[in-house]
Coordinates of N, CA and C in Angstrom, one line a residue:
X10 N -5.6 -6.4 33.1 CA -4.8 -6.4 34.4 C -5.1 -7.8 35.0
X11 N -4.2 -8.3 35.2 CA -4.0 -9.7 36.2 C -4.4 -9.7 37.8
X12 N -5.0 -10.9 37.9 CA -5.9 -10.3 39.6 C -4.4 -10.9 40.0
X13 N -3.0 -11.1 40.0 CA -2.2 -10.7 40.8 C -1.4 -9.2 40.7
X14 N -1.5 -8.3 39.3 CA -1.3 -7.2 39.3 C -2.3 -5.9 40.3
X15 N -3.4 -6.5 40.0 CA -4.2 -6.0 41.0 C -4.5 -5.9 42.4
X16 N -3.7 -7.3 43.1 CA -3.6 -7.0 44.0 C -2.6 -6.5 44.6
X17 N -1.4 -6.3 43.9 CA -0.8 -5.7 44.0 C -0.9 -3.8 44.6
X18 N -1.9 -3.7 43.2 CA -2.0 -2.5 43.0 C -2.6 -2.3 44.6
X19 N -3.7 -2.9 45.1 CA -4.7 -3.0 46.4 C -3.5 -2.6 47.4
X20 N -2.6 -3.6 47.3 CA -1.4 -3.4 48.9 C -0.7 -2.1 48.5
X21 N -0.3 -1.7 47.1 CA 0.4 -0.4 47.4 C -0.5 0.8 47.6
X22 N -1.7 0.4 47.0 CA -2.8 1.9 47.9 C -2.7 1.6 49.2
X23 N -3.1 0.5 50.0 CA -2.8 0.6 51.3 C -2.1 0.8 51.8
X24 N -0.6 0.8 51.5 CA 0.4 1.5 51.7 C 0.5 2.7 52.0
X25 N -0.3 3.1 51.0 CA -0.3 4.8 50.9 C -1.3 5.3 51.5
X26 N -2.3 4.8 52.1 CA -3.3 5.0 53.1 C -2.9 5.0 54.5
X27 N -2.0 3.9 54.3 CA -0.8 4.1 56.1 C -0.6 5.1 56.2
X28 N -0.1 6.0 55.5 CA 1.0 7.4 55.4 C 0.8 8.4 56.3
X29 N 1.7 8.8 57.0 CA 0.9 10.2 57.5 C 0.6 11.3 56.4
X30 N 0.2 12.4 57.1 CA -0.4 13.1 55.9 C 0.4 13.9 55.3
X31 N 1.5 14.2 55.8 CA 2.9 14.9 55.5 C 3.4 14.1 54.4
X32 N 3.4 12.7 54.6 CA 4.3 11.7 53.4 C 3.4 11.6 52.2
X33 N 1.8 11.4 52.8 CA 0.4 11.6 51.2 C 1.2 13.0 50.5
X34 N 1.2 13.7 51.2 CA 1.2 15.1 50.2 C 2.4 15.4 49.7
X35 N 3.4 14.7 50.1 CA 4.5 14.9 49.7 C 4.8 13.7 48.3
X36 N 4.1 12.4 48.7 CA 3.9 12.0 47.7 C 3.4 11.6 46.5
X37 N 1.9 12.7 46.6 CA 0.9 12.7 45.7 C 1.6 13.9 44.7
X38 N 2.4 14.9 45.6 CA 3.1 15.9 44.8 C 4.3 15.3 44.0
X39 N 5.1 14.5 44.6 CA 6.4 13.8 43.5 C 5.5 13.2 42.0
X40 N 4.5 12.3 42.2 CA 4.0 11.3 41.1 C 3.1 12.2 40.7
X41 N 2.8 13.4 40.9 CA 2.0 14.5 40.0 C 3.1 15.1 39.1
X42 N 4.3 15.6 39.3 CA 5.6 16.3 39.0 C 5.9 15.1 37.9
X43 N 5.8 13.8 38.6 CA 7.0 12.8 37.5 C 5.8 12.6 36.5
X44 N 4.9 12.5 36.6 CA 4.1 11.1 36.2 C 2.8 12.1 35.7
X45 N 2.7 13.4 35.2 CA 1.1 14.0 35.0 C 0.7 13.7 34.0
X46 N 1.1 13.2 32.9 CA 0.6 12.9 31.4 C 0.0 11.8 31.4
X47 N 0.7 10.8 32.3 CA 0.2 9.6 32.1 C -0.8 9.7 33.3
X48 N -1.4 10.3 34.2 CA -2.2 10.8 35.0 C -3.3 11.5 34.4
X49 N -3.1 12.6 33.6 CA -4.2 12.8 32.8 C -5.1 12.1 32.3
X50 N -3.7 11.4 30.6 CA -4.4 10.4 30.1 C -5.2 9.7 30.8
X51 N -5.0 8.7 32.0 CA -6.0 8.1 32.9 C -7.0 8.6 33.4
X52 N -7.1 9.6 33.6 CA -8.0 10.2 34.1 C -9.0 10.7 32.9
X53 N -8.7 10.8 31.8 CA -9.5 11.4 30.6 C -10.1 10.2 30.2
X54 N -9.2 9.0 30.1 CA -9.8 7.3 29.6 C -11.1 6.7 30.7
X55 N -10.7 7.3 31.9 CA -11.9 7.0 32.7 C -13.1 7.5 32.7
X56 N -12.7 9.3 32.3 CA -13.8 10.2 32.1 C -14.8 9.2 30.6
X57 N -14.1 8.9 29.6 CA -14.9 8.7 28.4 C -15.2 7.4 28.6
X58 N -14.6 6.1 29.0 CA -15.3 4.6 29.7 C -16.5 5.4 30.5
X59 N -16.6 6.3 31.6 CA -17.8 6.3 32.3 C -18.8 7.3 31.5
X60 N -18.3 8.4 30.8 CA -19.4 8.9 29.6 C -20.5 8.0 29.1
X61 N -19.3 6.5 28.7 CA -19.9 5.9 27.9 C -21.1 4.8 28.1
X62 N -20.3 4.2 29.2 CA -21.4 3.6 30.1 C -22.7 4.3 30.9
X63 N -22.5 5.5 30.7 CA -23.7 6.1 31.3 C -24.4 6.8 30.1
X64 N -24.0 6.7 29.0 CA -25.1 6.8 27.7 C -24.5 7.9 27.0
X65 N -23.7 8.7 27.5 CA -23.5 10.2 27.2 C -22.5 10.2 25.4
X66 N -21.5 9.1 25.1 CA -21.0 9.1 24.1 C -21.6 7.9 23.8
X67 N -21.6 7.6 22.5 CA -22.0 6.1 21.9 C -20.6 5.3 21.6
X68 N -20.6 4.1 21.4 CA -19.8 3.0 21.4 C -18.6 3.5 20.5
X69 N -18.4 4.2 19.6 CA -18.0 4.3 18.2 C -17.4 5.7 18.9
X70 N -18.0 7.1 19.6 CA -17.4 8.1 20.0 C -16.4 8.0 21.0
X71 N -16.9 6.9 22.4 CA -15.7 6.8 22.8 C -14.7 5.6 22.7
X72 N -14.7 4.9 21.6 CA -13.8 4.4 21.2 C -12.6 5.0 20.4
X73 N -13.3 5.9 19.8 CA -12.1 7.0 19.4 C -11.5 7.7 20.2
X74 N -11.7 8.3 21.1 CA -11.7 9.1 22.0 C -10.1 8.4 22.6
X75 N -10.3 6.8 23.0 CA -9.8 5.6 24.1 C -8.5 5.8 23.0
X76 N -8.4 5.0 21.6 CA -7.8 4.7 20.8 C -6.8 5.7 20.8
X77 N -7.4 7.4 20.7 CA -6.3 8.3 20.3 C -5.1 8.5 21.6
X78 N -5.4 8.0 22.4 CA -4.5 8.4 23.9 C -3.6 7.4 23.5
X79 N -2.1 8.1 24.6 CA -0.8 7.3 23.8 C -1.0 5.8 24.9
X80 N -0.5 5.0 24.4 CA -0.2 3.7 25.3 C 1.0 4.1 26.1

């Protein structure tokens, strides 16, 4: 990721930290409905990167693990 993709990414969370709480939940529920697979996946890729840095898979376990999730 590019530190101008990134900061990007920074202003649109803060965007969404503006929100009242009516519009968060209204739009954490749209991008859960459109968007859950590739929410999973991310969320499963982060589970096995932090496994792995914290000793629980070895280099070679979660690299498979990374590799089989779709791009």
């Amino acid at each position: 990721m590019t530190s101008q993709t990134l900061q990007l990414s920074h202003h649109f969370y803060n965007l969404f930290q503006a929100l009242p709480e009516e519009a968060k939940q209204g739009f954490l529920e749209a991008l859960i409905a459109n968007n859950r697979e590739e929410i999973e996946d991310l969320l499963f890729y982060q589970d096995c990167k932090a496994a792995r840095e914290e000793g629980f898979l070895s280099d070679e376990e979660a690299q498979t693990f990374l590799t089989s999730l779709p791009q």
